[in-house]
Coordinates of C-alpha atoms and ligand atoms in Angstrom, one line a residue:
M553 CA -53.9 -16.0 -1.9
T554 CA -52.1 -17.4 -4.9
T555 CA -51.9 -21.1 -5.3
V556 CA -48.5 -22.5 -6.1
L557 CA -48.3 -26.2 -6.7
D558 CA -44.8 -27.3 -6.0
K559 CA -45.5 -31.0 -5.7
P560 CA -46.9 -33.4 -8.3
F561 CA -50.5 -34.5 -7.8
D562 CA -53.0 -37.0 -9.1
L563 CA -56.2 -35.6 -10.4
V564 CA -59.0 -38.0 -11.4
L565 CA -61.7 -36.5 -13.6
F566 CA -64.7 -38.7 -13.4
G567 CA -66.9 -37.8 -16.4
G568 CA -63.5 -36.9 -18.0
T569 CA -64.7 -37.0 -21.6
G570 CA -68.0 -35.2 -20.8
D571 CA -68.9 -31.6 -21.6
L572 CA -67.8 -29.9 -18.4
S573 CA -64.4 -31.6 -18.5
L574 CA -63.7 -30.9 -22.2
R575 CA -65.0 -27.3 -22.1
K576 CA -63.7 -26.1 -18.7
L577 CA -61.7 -28.5 -16.6
L578 CA -59.1 -29.8 -19.0
P579 CA -58.6 -26.5 -20.7
S580 CA -58.0 -25.0 -17.3
M581 CA -55.3 -27.6 -16.5
F582 CA -53.7 -27.0 -19.9
R583 CA -53.6 -23.3 -19.2
A584 CA -52.0 -23.9 -15.9
F585 CA -49.5 -26.3 -17.5
M586 CA -48.6 -23.7 -20.2
E587 CA -48.1 -21.1 -17.5
K588 CA -45.8 -23.6 -15.6
E589 CA -48.1 -23.6 -12.6
I590 CA -48.3 -27.4 -12.4
P591 CA -45.3 -29.8 -11.9
S592 CA -44.9 -31.8 -15.1
D593 CA -44.8 -35.2 -13.4
S594 CA -48.4 -34.7 -12.2
R595 CA -51.0 -37.1 -13.6
I596 CA -54.5 -36.3 -14.9
F597 CA -56.7 -39.3 -15.1
V598 CA -59.5 -38.8 -17.7
S599 CA -62.3 -41.3 -17.3
S600 CA -64.7 -42.5 -19.9
R601 CA -67.4 -45.1 -19.7
K602 CA -67.5 -46.0 -23.4
Q603 CA -64.8 -47.9 -25.2
E604 CA -64.8 -45.5 -28.1
D605 CA -64.3 -42.4 -25.9
F606 CA -61.5 -44.2 -24.0
D607 CA -59.7 -45.2 -27.2
N608 CA -59.9 -41.6 -28.5
T609 CA -59.4 -39.7 -25.2
V610 CA -56.3 -37.6 -26.3
S611 CA -57.7 -36.7 -29.7
K612 CA -61.0 -35.7 -28.2
I613 CA -59.3 -33.5 -25.7
K614 CA -57.2 -31.9 -28.5
T615 CA -60.3 -31.2 -30.7
A616 CA -62.1 -29.7 -27.7
F617 CA -59.1 -27.4 -26.9
K618 CA -59.1 -26.1 -30.4
K619 CA -62.8 -25.5 -30.2
F620 CA -63.2 -24.1 -26.7
M621 CA -60.0 -22.3 -25.9
L622 CA -59.5 -18.7 -26.9
K623 CA -58.3 -17.9 -30.3
D624 CA -54.5 -18.5 -30.6
E625 CA -54.4 -20.0 -27.2
F626 CA -53.8 -23.6 -28.3
D627 CA -50.1 -24.5 -28.6
E628 CA -49.3 -27.7 -30.4
K629 CA -45.9 -28.1 -29.0
Q630 CA -47.0 -27.6 -25.4
F631 CA -49.9 -29.9 -26.0
K632 CA -47.4 -32.7 -26.9
Q633 CA -45.9 -32.3 -23.5
F634 CA -49.2 -31.9 -21.6
E635 CA -50.3 -35.2 -23.2
Q636 CA -47.7 -36.9 -21.1
C637 CA -49.8 -36.0 -18.0
I638 CA -53.0 -37.5 -19.3
V639 CA -53.9 -41.0 -18.3
P640 CA -57.1 -42.3 -20.0
I641 CA -59.1 -44.7 -17.9
I642 CA -62.2 -46.7 -18.5
V643 CA -64.6 -47.1 -15.6
D644 CA -68.3 -47.0 -14.8
V645 CA -68.4 -44.7 -11.8
A646 CA -71.5 -46.3 -10.4
D647 CA -70.6 -49.9 -10.9
Y648 CA -67.7 -51.4 -8.9
N649 CA -67.4 -54.3 -11.3
K650 CA -66.6 -52.1 -14.2
G651 CA -63.0 -50.8 -14.2
W652 CA -62.4 -50.0 -10.5
Q653 CA -60.1 -52.9 -9.8
E654 CA -57.9 -51.8 -12.7
L655 CA -57.6 -48.3 -11.2
I656 CA -56.0 -49.5 -7.9
P657 CA -52.5 -50.2 -9.1
Y658 CA -52.1 -46.7 -10.4
F659 CA -52.2 -45.3 -6.9
E660 CA -50.2 -47.9 -5.0
G661 CA -47.3 -46.3 -3.1
R662 CA -48.5 -42.8 -3.8
E663 CA -50.4 -42.2 -0.5
E664 CA -48.4 -39.0 0.1
V665 CA -49.3 -37.5 -3.2
S666 CA -52.4 -35.2 -3.2
R667 CA -55.2 -37.1 -4.9
I668 CA -58.2 -35.2 -6.1
F669 CA -61.3 -36.8 -7.4
Y670 CA -63.4 -34.4 -9.5
L671 CA -67.0 -35.7 -10.0
A672 CA -68.0 -34.2 -13.3
I673 CA -71.0 -36.5 -13.3
I674 CA -74.6 -36.3 -12.5
P675 CA -75.3 -35.7 -8.8
S676 CA -77.6 -38.7 -8.4
I677 CA -74.5 -41.0 -8.7
Y678 CA -72.1 -38.9 -6.4
G679 CA -72.9 -41.3 -3.6
D680 CA -72.2 -44.4 -5.6
C681 CA -69.0 -42.9 -7.0
C682 CA -67.7 -42.0 -3.5
E683 CA -68.6 -45.4 -2.2
N684 CA -66.6 -47.0 -5.1
I685 CA -63.6 -44.8 -4.5
D686 CA -63.6 -45.9 -0.8
R687 CA -64.2 -49.5 -1.7
A688 CA -61.2 -49.5 -4.0
G689 CA -59.2 -48.2 -1.0
L690 CA -58.4 -44.9 -2.8
V691 CA -59.3 -42.5 0.0
S692 CA -56.1 -41.5 1.6
K693 CA -55.4 -38.6 4.1
N694 CA -54.3 -36.6 1.1
S695 CA -57.5 -37.2 -0.9
R696 CA -60.1 -34.6 -1.7
V697 CA -63.4 -34.8 -3.6
V698 CA -64.7 -32.0 -5.7
V699 CA -68.4 -31.9 -6.5
E700 CA -70.3 -29.7 -8.9
K701 CA -73.7 -28.2 -8.4
P702 CA -76.5 -28.9 -8.5
I703 CA -76.3 -30.8 -5.3
G704 CA -79.9 -31.9 -4.9
Y705 CA -83.1 -30.0 -5.9
D706 CA -84.1 -29.0 -2.4
Q707 CA -82.7 -29.0 1.1
V708 CA -83.8 -32.6 1.8
S709 CA -82.4 -34.1 -1.3
A710 CA -79.2 -32.0 -1.0
E711 CA -78.8 -33.4 2.6
A712 CA -79.2 -36.9 1.4
I713 CA -76.4 -36.5 -1.2
N714 CA -74.2 -34.7 1.3
Q715 CA -74.8 -37.5 3.7
K716 CA -73.7 -40.2 1.2
I717 CA -70.5 -38.3 0.4
A718 CA -69.9 -37.8 4.1
E719 CA -69.9 -41.5 4.6
H720 CA -66.6 -41.7 2.7
F721 CA -65.0 -38.3 3.0
E722 CA -64.5 -35.9 5.9
E723 CA -66.1 -32.4 5.5
E724 CA -62.6 -30.9 5.1
Q725 CA -62.0 -33.2 2.2
I726 CA -65.2 -32.2 0.3
Y727 CA -64.9 -29.3 -2.0
R728 CA -68.3 -28.0 -3.3
I729 CA -67.6 -25.8 -6.3
D730 CA -69.4 -22.7 -7.3
H731 CA -67.5 -21.3 -10.3
Y732 CA -68.6 -17.8 -9.6
L733 CA -66.3 -17.8 -6.6
G734 CA -63.4 -18.4 -9.0
K735 CA -64.0 -15.1 -10.8
E736 CA -61.2 -12.7 -9.8
T737 CA -63.5 -9.8 -9.2
V738 CA -65.4 -11.8 -6.7
Q739 CA -62.2 -12.2 -4.7
N740 CA -61.5 -8.5 -5.4
L741 CA -64.7 -7.8 -3.6
L742 CA -63.2 -9.1 -0.4
A743 CA -60.1 -7.1 -1.0
L744 CA -62.1 -4.0 -1.6
R745 CA -64.3 -4.4 1.4
F746 CA -61.7 -5.5 3.9
S747 CA -58.7 -3.5 3.0
N748 CA -60.1 0.0 2.5
S749 CA -61.2 2.1 5.4
L750 CA -63.2 4.2 3.0
F751 CA -65.6 1.3 2.4
E752 CA -65.4 -0.2 5.8
Q753 CA -66.9 3.0 7.3
F754 CA -69.8 3.2 4.8
W755 CA -70.8 -0.4 4.3
D756 CA -74.1 -0.5 6.2
S757 CA -77.6 0.7 6.4
K758 CA -76.6 4.2 7.6
S759 CA -74.9 4.9 4.2
I760 CA -76.3 2.4 1.7
D761 CA -79.8 2.8 0.2
H762 CA -80.0 -0.6 -1.5
I763 CA -78.0 -3.2 -3.3
Q764 CA -78.7 -4.9 -6.7
I765 CA -77.1 -8.2 -7.7
S766 CA -77.8 -9.2 -11.3
I767 CA -76.6 -12.1 -13.5
N768 CA -78.0 -11.5 -16.9
E769 CA -77.4 -14.1 -19.7
K770 CA -78.0 -13.9 -23.4
V771 CA -77.9 -17.7 -23.9
G772 CA -80.9 -19.9 -23.8
L773 CA -80.9 -23.6 -23.0
E774 CA -77.7 -24.6 -24.8
G775 CA -78.8 -28.2 -25.2
R776 CA -79.5 -28.7 -21.5
A777 CA -83.3 -28.8 -21.7
G778 CA -83.6 -32.0 -19.7
F779 CA -81.7 -30.7 -16.8
Y780 CA -82.9 -27.1 -16.9
D781 CA -86.6 -27.8 -17.2
G782 CA -86.4 -29.8 -13.9
A783 CA -84.4 -27.0 -12.2
G784 CA -85.3 -23.5 -13.4
A785 CA -83.4 -20.3 -12.7
M786 CA -84.1 -20.4 -8.9
R787 CA -82.2 -23.7 -8.4
D788 CA -79.7 -23.1 -11.3
M789 CA -78.6 -19.6 -10.4
V790 CA -80.2 -18.1 -7.3
Q791 CA -79.6 -20.9 -4.8
N792 CA -75.9 -20.9 -5.5
H793 CA -74.3 -18.0 -7.6
L794 CA -76.5 -15.2 -6.5
L795 CA -76.7 -16.1 -2.9
Q796 CA -72.9 -16.6 -2.8
L797 CA -72.4 -13.1 -4.1
L798 CA -74.9 -11.8 -1.6
G799 CA -73.1 -13.6 1.2
L800 CA -69.8 -11.9 0.2
V801 CA -71.3 -8.5 -0.1
A802 CA -73.1 -8.6 3.2
M803 CA -70.8 -10.7 5.5
E804 CA -68.9 -9.3 8.4
S805 CA -65.2 -9.2 8.3
P806 CA -63.6 -12.4 9.4
N807 CA -60.7 -11.9 11.8
K808 CA -58.5 -13.7 9.3
M809 CA -59.1 -14.7 5.7
G810 CA -59.1 -18.5 6.3
A811 CA -61.5 -20.8 4.6
N812 CA -63.6 -21.6 7.6
N813 CA -63.7 -18.0 8.8
I814 CA -65.0 -16.8 5.4
R815 CA -67.5 -19.6 5.2
N816 CA -68.8 -19.1 8.7
E817 CA -69.5 -15.4 8.0
K818 CA -71.3 -16.2 4.8
I819 CA -73.5 -18.8 6.6
K820 CA -74.5 -16.2 9.1
V821 CA -75.7 -13.9 6.3
L822 CA -77.7 -16.8 4.7
Q823 CA -79.3 -17.6 8.0
A824 CA -80.2 -14.0 8.5
L825 CA -82.1 -13.8 5.2
R826 CA -85.7 -13.0 6.0
P827 CA -87.8 -15.9 4.9
I828 CA -90.2 -15.3 2.0
T829 CA -93.1 -17.6 2.5
G830 CA -96.9 -17.8 1.7
D831 CA -98.3 -14.6 0.2
A832 CA -95.0 -12.8 0.5
V833 CA -93.8 -14.9 -2.4
Q834 CA -96.3 -13.1 -4.6
R835 CA -95.2 -9.7 -3.3
Y836 CA -91.4 -10.1 -3.3
T837 CA -90.6 -12.5 -6.2
V838 CA -91.2 -12.5 -9.9
R839 CA -91.1 -15.6 -12.0
G840 CA -90.6 -15.2 -15.8
Q841 CA -90.2 -17.2 -18.9
Y842 CA -89.0 -16.0 -22.3
V843 CA -90.9 -16.1 -25.6
A844 CA -89.3 -15.7 -29.0
G845 CA -87.6 -12.4 -29.6
N846 CA -84.5 -10.7 -31.1
V847 CA -81.2 -11.0 -29.4
D848 CA -78.5 -9.0 -31.2
D849 CA -80.8 -8.8 -34.2
K850 CA -81.2 -12.5 -34.4
L851 CA -84.6 -14.0 -33.9
E852 CA -84.3 -16.6 -31.0
P853 CA -87.1 -19.1 -30.2
G854 CA -89.1 -19.0 -27.0
Y855 CA -88.4 -21.3 -24.1
L856 CA -91.2 -23.7 -25.0
E857 CA -90.0 -24.0 -28.6
E858 CA -86.4 -24.7 -27.4
L859 CA -87.8 -27.2 -25.1
G860 CA -89.9 -28.9 -27.8
S861 CA -92.8 -29.1 -25.4
G862 CA -96.1 -27.2 -25.3
T863 CA -96.3 -26.6 -21.6
S864 CA -93.8 -25.9 -18.8
L865 CA -94.0 -23.5 -15.8
T866 CA -90.3 -23.6 -15.4
E867 CA -88.9 -20.1 -14.8
T868 CA -86.0 -18.8 -16.9
F869 CA -86.0 -15.5 -15.0
V870 CA -86.3 -14.6 -11.4
A871 CA -86.3 -11.3 -9.6
I872 CA -86.5 -11.1 -5.8
R873 CA -86.6 -8.4 -3.2
A874 CA -84.7 -9.8 -0.2
N875 CA -83.9 -8.5 3.3
I876 CA -81.2 -9.5 5.7
D877 CA -82.4 -9.2 9.3
N878 CA -79.4 -8.1 11.2
W879 CA -78.0 -4.9 12.6
R880 CA -75.9 -3.9 9.6
W881 CA -78.5 -4.4 7.0
A882 CA -81.8 -3.5 8.7
K883 CA -84.1 -1.9 6.1
V884 CA -81.6 -2.2 3.2
P885 CA -83.3 -4.1 0.4
F886 CA -81.3 -6.5 -1.8
Y887 CA -82.7 -6.9 -5.3
L888 CA -81.6 -10.0 -7.0
R889 CA -82.2 -10.7 -10.7
T890 CA -81.1 -13.4 -13.1
G891 CA -82.4 -14.6 -16.4
K892 CA -81.7 -16.3 -19.7
R893 CA -82.1 -14.7 -23.2
L894 CA -81.8 -11.2 -21.8
K895 CA -80.6 -8.2 -23.6
R896 CA -76.9 -8.3 -22.6
R897 CA -74.6 -10.7 -20.9
S898 CA -73.4 -9.1 -17.7
A899 CA -73.0 -9.9 -14.0
E900 CA -72.7 -7.1 -11.5
I901 CA -73.2 -5.9 -8.0
V902 CA -74.5 -2.3 -7.6
I903 CA -74.2 -0.6 -4.2
Q904 CA -76.4 2.4 -4.2
F905 CA -75.5 4.9 -1.5
K906 CA -77.9 7.3 0.1
D907 CA -78.6 10.9 -0.9
V908 CA -76.5 13.5 0.8
S909 CA -78.3 14.7 3.9
H910 CA -78.6 18.3 2.6
N911 CA -78.1 19.8 -0.8
A912 CA -76.2 23.0 -0.2
F913 CA -76.0 23.8 -4.0
G914 CA -79.6 24.3 -4.5
G915 CA -81.6 23.6 -7.7
D916 CA -79.5 25.7 -10.1
A917 CA -76.5 23.3 -9.8
G918 CA -78.6 20.5 -11.2
P919 CA -79.9 17.4 -9.4
L920 CA -77.6 15.4 -7.1
V921 CA -77.2 11.8 -8.1
P922 CA -76.3 9.5 -5.1
N923 CA -73.0 7.8 -5.2
R924 CA -72.9 4.3 -6.6
L925 CA -70.3 1.6 -6.6
I926 CA -70.5 -0.9 -9.4
I927 CA -68.6 -4.1 -9.2
Q928 CA -68.8 -5.8 -12.6
L929 CA -67.8 -9.5 -12.9
Q930 CA -68.4 -9.9 -16.6
P931 CA -68.1 -9.3 -19.5
E932 CA -65.4 -7.1 -18.2
E933 CA -63.9 -7.3 -14.7
R934 CA -64.1 -3.7 -13.4
M935 CA -65.1 -1.4 -10.6
Q936 CA -66.7 2.0 -11.0
L937 CA -67.4 4.6 -8.5
L938 CA -70.0 7.2 -9.4
L939 CA -69.3 10.5 -7.8
M940 CA -70.7 14.0 -8.1
A941 CA -68.2 16.7 -9.4
K942 CA -68.3 20.1 -10.9
D943 CA -68.8 20.4 -14.6
M944 CA -65.3 21.7 -15.6
T945 CA -66.4 22.9 -19.1
Q946 CA -68.2 25.9 -17.7
L947 CA -67.6 28.6 -15.2
K948 CA -71.0 28.3 -13.6
T949 CA -71.2 25.8 -10.8
V950 CA -73.1 22.9 -12.3
L951 CA -72.7 19.5 -10.9
K952 CA -72.6 16.3 -12.8
P953 CA -71.9 12.6 -12.1
V954 CA -68.4 11.4 -13.0
K955 CA -67.0 7.9 -12.9
L956 CA -63.8 6.6 -11.3
D957 CA -63.3 3.6 -13.5
L958 CA -61.0 0.7 -12.7
N959 CA -60.9 -1.7 -15.6
F960 CA -59.0 -4.8 -14.4
T961 CA -59.3 -6.5 -17.8
E962 CA -57.3 -3.6 -19.3
T963 CA -55.0 -2.8 -16.4
S964 CA -53.9 -6.4 -15.7
Q965 CA -51.8 -6.5 -18.8
G966 CA -53.5 -9.3 -20.6
F967 CA -54.1 -11.2 -17.4
K968 CA -57.3 -13.2 -18.0
S969 CA -58.9 -14.9 -15.1
F970 CA -60.4 -18.3 -15.6
G971 CA -62.6 -19.3 -12.7
Y972 CA -62.3 -23.0 -13.1
K973 CA -58.5 -22.9 -13.3
R974 CA -58.3 -21.0 -10.1
L975 CA -60.6 -23.3 -8.3
L976 CA -59.0 -26.5 -9.6
L977 CA -55.6 -25.3 -8.5
D978 CA -57.0 -24.3 -5.1
A979 CA -58.6 -27.8 -4.7
I980 CA -55.3 -29.5 -5.6
A981 CA -53.4 -27.3 -3.1
G982 CA -56.0 -27.9 -0.4
N983 CA -57.2 -24.3 -0.1
A984 CA -60.9 -24.5 0.6
S985 CA -61.6 -20.7 0.9
L986 CA -63.5 -20.5 -2.3
F987 CA -65.6 -23.6 -1.9
I988 CA -69.0 -24.1 -0.3
H989 CA -69.4 -25.6 3.1
R990 CA -72.3 -28.1 3.6
D991 CA -74.0 -25.7 6.0
E992 CA -73.9 -22.9 3.4
G993 CA -75.6 -25.0 0.8
S994 CA -78.2 -26.1 3.3
A995 CA -78.9 -22.5 4.5
A996 CA -79.3 -21.4 0.9
W997 CA -81.8 -24.2 0.2
H998 CA -83.7 -23.4 3.4
W999 CA -84.3 -19.9 2.0
V1000 CA -85.2 -20.8 -1.6
D1001 CA -87.3 -23.9 -0.9
P1002 CA -90.4 -22.1 0.4
I1003 CA -90.4 -19.8 -2.7
I1004 CA -90.2 -22.8 -5.1
D1005 CA -92.8 -24.7 -3.0
Y1006 CA -95.3 -21.8 -3.2
W1007 CA -94.8 -21.5 -7.0
Q1008 CA -95.4 -25.2 -7.4
K1009 CA -98.3 -25.6 -5.1
N1010 CA -100.1 -22.6 -6.5
D1011 CA -99.1 -23.3 -10.2
V1012 CA -97.7 -19.8 -10.4
V1013 CA -97.6 -19.1 -14.1
P1014 CA -94.3 -17.3 -15.1
H1015 CA -94.7 -13.8 -16.6
L1016 CA -93.7 -13.9 -20.2
Y1017 CA -90.9 -11.7 -21.6
R1018 CA -89.6 -11.3 -25.0
A1019 CA -86.0 -12.7 -25.6
G1020 CA -83.6 -9.8 -25.9
T1021 CA -85.3 -7.6 -23.3
W1022 CA -84.6 -7.1 -19.6
G1023 CA -87.2 -9.6 -18.4
P1024 CA -90.9 -9.2 -17.6
A1025 CA -92.5 -5.9 -16.8
E1026 CA -93.4 -7.3 -13.4
A1027 CA -89.7 -7.2 -12.4
D1028 CA -89.7 -3.5 -13.0
E1029 CA -92.8 -3.1 -11.0
L1030 CA -91.3 -5.1 -8.1
I1031 CA -88.6 -2.5 -7.7
A1032 CA -90.7 0.4 -8.7
K1033 CA -93.0 -0.3 -5.7
D1034 CA -90.1 0.9 -3.6
K1035 CA -89.6 4.0 -5.9
R1036 CA -86.4 2.5 -7.3
E1037 CA -85.3 1.1 -10.6
W1038 CA -83.0 -1.5 -12.0
I1039 CA -79.7 0.2 -12.9
D1040 CA -78.5 -0.4 -16.4
I1041 CA -74.8 0.1 -15.9
E1042 CA -74.1 0.7 -19.5
A1043 CA -76.7 3.5 -19.8
Ligands
LIG578 C1 -74.1 -22.3 -14.5 C2 -75.6 -22.5 -14.9 O1 -73.9 -22.6 -13.2 O2 -73.7 -20.9 -14.7 C3 -75.8 -22.1 -16.3 O3 -75.9 -23.9 -14.7 C4 -75.3 -20.7 -16.5 O4 -77.2 -22.2 -16.6 C5 -73.9 -20.5 -16.1 O5 -75.4 -20.4 -17.9 C6 -73.4 -19.1 -16.1 O6 -72.1 -19.0 -15.8 P1 -71.2 -17.8 -16.4 O7 -69.9 -17.9 -15.8 O8 -71.1 -18.0 -17.9 O9 -71.9 -16.5 -16.1

């Protein structure tokens, strides 16, 4: 589903001169502009709270583009034209007396124009911001609000935030973003699963041994210590990105690829996740935290040093063995893993198929390696299928694993996907397929909450791991208990 914007729109970026907006949102809009994907008479309102930011909005944006966009991507001439779309505004999102009245005239007579409010602000003021949008009379039938994670820190707080937003916008108007869903390979996953009979036949417990989903990061706190220490990897990555990937891998086929159909199928998966509570938390989860170590030959500080505090039990690594209690996935473990300051940056889904039922070649032909499908989201977007074949370099029948390798980064002729661009254009066009429904977020919290609760109530001390490794040894033990191992797809 490609999004084509044929009508001008009004996009309001609250928190417009903040980090997310300057690094991701505005560059995405500029890319879309350069690729002629947005009508030039569209308007992008960029809000600031401070006078100095407001006065320098355009120059701040330009500096950020030069810094954060790809090498050679910035085009001065195009920027001059793009600038015409930018409308700097000064407003305190949480205080109706500061700037809201001045906003109203901009939208008079434009009720028919799509109006998107993007809340690139802290979630605790989502409710106030929505209330002020409503109070200023800016909610029209063509309005949508886009909200960033984290929405809350558990199911109860998430519900409270959702409830406040819902007082001003209908659920169909609320677009909860998970930037992982904007990655092209994630959408390719749906294409792969639901347009190939080959996979349709083998996508269940009869053929699949287990599934691994990993998001490995090399970065540490990146200046977000305040937020991260209160969240940890479970809330920051598992509750959203990892569970979304799991939902897409495990869901049933919708009868049509509409937003609600896809979301309903994902919700069913999340609701079928076997709860991990009480002592099971010790058995099926691993909590880790990095200490100083070498990443790419550079000595990086430990988590506590980066934090500047002597104590913290916050996890920077999580590994989980999960199960989905339904017919399709009975007895198929899903191993989830994510962490910061790991050896390599990569995100992938590995589908490990079962052994053949009988090895007719015998021992002389060498061991049989079960088929494996690897769906890599980053650093490259590619899919690999590991098959067994005859070694063609000798007459003797010796079998060896070979790879069918589809590298989308190479084959798409320079096409580079930018998750935020995709999602922004979808939100503007009113296509909600790649956004999270309130019930999905809620079901995800419902599953992660008892794990976090157990860790907190029992002061579970994270297992330490050296920066630049694959995490704590306990994560290897978690999967080794099942006689399996984490698959290093580069090995
Ligand atoms: C964000 C998390 O949602 O995703 C960050 O808050 C994390 O902590 C980031 O670094 C990872 O995204 P990506 O696209 O770089 O893998």
